[in-house]
Every structure is written in C-alpha cells, then in structure tokens.
mmCIF file of C-alpha atoms in Angstrom:
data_model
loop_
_atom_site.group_PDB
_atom_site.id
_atom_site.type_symbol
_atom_site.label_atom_id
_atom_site.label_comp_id
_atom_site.label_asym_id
_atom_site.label_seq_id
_atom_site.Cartn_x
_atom_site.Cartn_y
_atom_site.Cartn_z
ATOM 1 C CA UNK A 601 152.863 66.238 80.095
ATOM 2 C CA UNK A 602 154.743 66.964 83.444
ATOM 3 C CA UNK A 603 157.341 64.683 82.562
ATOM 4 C CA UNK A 604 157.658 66.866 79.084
ATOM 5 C CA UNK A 605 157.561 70.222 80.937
ATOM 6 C CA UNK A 606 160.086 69.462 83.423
ATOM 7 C CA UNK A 607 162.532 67.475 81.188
ATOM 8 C CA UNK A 608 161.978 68.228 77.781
ATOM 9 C CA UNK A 609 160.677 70.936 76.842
ATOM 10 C CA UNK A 610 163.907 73.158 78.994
ATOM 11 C CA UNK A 611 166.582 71.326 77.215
ATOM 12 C CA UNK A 612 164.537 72.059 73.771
ATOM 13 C CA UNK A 613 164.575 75.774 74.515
ATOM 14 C CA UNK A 614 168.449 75.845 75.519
ATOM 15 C CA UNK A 615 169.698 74.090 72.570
ATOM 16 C CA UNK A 616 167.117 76.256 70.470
ATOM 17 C CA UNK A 617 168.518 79.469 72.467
ATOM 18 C CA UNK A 618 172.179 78.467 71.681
ATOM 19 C CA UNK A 619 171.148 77.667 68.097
ATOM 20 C CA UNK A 620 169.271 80.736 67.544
ATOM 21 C CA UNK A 621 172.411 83.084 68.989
ATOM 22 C CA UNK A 622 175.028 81.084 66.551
ATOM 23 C CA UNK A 623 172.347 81.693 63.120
ATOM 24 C CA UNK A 624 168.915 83.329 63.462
ATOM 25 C CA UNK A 625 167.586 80.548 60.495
ATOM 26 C CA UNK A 626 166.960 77.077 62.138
ATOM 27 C CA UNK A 627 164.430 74.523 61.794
ATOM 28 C CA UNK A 628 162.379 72.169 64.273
ATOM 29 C CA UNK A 629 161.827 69.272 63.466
ATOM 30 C CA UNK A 630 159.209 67.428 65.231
ATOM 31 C CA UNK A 631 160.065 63.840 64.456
ATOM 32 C CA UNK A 632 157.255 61.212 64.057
ATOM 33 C CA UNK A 633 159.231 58.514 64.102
ATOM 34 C CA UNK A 634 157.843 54.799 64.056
ATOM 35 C CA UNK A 635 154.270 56.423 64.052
ATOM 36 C CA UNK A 636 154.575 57.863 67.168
ATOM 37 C CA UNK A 637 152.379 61.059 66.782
ATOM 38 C CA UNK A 638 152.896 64.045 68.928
ATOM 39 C CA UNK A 639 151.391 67.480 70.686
ATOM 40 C CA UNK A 640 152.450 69.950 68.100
ATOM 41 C CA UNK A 641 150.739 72.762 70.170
ATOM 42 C CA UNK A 642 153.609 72.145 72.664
ATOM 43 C CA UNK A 643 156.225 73.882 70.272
ATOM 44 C CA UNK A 644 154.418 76.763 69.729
ATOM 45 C CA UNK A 645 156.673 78.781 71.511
ATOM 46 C CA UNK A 646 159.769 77.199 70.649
ATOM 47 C CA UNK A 647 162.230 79.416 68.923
ATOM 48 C CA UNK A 648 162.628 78.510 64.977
ATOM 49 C CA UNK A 649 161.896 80.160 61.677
ATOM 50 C CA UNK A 650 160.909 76.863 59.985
ATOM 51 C CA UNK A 651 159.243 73.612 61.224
ATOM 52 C CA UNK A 652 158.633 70.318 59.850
ATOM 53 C CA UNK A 653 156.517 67.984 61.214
ATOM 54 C CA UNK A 654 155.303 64.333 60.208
ATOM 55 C CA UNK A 655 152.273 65.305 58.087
ATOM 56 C CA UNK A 656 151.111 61.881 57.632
ATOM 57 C CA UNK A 657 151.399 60.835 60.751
ATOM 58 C CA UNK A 658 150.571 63.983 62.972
ATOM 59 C CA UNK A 659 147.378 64.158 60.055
ATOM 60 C CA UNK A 660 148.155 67.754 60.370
ATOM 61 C CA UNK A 661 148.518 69.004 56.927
ATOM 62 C CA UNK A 662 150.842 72.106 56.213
ATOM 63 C CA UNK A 663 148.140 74.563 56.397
ATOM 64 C CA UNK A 664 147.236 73.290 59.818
ATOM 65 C CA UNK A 665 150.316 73.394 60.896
ATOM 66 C CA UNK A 666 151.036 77.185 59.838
ATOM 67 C CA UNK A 667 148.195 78.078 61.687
ATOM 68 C CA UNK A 668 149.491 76.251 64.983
ATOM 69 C CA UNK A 669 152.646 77.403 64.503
ATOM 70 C CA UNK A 670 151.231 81.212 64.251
ATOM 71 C CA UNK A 671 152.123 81.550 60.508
ATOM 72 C CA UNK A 672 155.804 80.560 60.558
ATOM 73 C CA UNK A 673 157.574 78.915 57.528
ATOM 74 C CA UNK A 674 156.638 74.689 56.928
ATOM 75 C CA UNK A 675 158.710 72.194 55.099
ATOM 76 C CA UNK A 676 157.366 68.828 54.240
ATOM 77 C CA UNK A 677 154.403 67.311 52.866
ATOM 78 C CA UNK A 678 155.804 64.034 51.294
ATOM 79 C CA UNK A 679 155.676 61.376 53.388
ATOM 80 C CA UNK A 680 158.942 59.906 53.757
ATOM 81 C CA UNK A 681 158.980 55.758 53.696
ATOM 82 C CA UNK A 682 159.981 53.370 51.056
ATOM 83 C CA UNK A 683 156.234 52.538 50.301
ATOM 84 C CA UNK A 684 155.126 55.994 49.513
ATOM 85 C CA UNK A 685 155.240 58.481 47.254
ATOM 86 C CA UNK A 686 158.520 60.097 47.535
ATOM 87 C CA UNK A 687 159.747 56.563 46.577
ATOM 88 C CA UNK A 688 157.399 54.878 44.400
ATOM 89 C CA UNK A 689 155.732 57.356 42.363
ATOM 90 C CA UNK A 690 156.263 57.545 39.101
ATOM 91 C CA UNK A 691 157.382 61.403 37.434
ATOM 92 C CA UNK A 692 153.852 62.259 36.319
ATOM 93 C CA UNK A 693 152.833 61.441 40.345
ATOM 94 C CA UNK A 694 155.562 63.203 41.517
ATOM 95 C CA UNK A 695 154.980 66.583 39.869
ATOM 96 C CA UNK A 696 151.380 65.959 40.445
ATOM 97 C CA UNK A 697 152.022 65.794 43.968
ATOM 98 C CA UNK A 698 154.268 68.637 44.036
ATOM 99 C CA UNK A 699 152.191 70.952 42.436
ATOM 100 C CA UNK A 700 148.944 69.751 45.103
ATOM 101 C CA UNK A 701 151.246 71.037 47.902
ATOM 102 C CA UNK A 702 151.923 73.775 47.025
ATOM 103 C CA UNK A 703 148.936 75.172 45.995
ATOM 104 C CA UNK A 704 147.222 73.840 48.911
ATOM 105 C CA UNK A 705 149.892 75.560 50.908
ATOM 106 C CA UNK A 706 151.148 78.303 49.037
ATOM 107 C CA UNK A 707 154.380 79.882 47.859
ATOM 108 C CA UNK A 708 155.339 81.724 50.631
ATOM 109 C CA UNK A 709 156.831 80.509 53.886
ATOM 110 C CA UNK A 710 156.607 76.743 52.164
ATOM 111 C CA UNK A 711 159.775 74.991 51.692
ATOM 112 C CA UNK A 712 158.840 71.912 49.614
ATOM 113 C CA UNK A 713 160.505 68.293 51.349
ATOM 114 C CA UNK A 714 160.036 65.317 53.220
ATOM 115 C CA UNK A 715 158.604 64.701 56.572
ATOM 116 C CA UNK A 716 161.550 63.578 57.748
ATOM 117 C CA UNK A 717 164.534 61.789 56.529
ATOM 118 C CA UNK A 718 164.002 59.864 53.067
ATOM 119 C CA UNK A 719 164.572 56.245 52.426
ATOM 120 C CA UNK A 720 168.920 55.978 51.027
ATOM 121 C CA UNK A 721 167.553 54.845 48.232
ATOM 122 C CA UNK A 722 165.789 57.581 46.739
ATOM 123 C CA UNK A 723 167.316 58.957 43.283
ATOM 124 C CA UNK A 724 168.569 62.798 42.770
ATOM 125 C CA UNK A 725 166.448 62.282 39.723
ATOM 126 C CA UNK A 726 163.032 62.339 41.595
ATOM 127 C CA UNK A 727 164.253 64.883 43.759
ATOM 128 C CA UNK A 728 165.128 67.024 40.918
ATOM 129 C CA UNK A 729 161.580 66.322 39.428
ATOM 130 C CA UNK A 730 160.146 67.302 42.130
ATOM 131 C CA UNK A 731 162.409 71.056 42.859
ATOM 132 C CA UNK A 732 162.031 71.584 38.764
ATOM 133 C CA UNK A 733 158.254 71.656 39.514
ATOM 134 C CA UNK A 734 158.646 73.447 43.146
ATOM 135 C CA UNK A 735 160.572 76.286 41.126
ATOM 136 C CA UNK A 736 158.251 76.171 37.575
ATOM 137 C CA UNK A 737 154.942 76.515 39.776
ATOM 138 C CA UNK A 738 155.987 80.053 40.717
ATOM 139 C CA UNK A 739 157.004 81.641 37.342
#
C-alpha cells in the first residue's frame, strides 16, 4: 500500500484533475483484469461522477459499490468474458439479467454495461436486447 500511495495513487489524481477541468463527466474504471481483484476503498476519493468496477471479480455487487463509493453513479454488472453471460446467454437470459440489475440496483445513478471491455465478438443484437430492456424497465 506504500508503493500505491507514493506512485499510484498521485498520478491517478493528476490525470483525474486534468480530466475533470477538460469535462466535469468522467468515469473510473477500476480494471480487474486477469482476476486480479483490488482495494476499491482506495478510490474513494478519487475525482469521477461514474465508476465501474469488476463486479465478478471484486464480488462487490453494484449496490456495494454505491455505498463505497458514497452514492456516486455505477456502470456494470455483466461480467465481461466469452464464457459468460454477456456472450452466451440466450435473449430470454439476457433481459432476465438485465431486468435483475437493475432492480437490484435501481434506476438512478445506474448506467447498465459491462465490467470492463466485452469479448469482439459480441453482436449489436444482444446489446440492443439488453438497452431495449434497460430503457422498457423504467416506463
């Protein structure tokens, strides 16, 4: 952690501090890439409106996370690999899915997506499934 606090975390800040003075709308992401899980406490008091963190691998669901995060906007929830849902479910999974996330996280300061980057693969199709529920669930 002294090795994060001395390196990291002030380069983090600056480029956060020159994002934040070019748009006042920017996301963290907290990448959990390869499995490798995380302290999400030490962003807390990084300077975003949004973060997204690997759910699955963090196991720090989005409601969690708002609460670390002191109520700021989340964006994830579908873990992001070729072998799960995202990618292999079929529609009826997919909405399914959708519709569990966001009524276990609720339809304010949620921005429905991936944990991180999705597989090249992936169709616009499911993707559409998947923002025609997001947008349905709050008529």
């Amino acid at each position: 952690m002294e090795q994060w606090d001395e390196y990291v975390r002030p380069s983090d800040l600056e480029v956060l501090s020159t994002a934040k003075s070019i748009k006042d709308n920017n996301i963290l992401h907290i990448c959990g890439f390869n499995n490798k899980r995380n302290n999400l406490k030490s962003y807390r008091e990084y300077l975003f409106k949004a973060v997204n963190w690997a759910t699955h691998v963090e196991n720090v669901s989005l409601p969690q996370g708002r609460k670390i995060f002191g109520g700021r906007a989340v964006l994830g929830g579908f873990s992001n690999t070729a072998k799960d849902t995202l990618f292999q479910a079929d529609r009826e999974e997919l909405i399914l899915e959708t519709q569990r996330l966001i009524s276990e996280t609720g339809t304010e300061g949620y921005l429905v997506g991936a944990d991180c980057s999705i597989p090249f693969e992936t169709t616009d199709q499911r993707l559409r499934w998947i923002n025609r529920t997001a947008y349905a669930y709050n008529k």
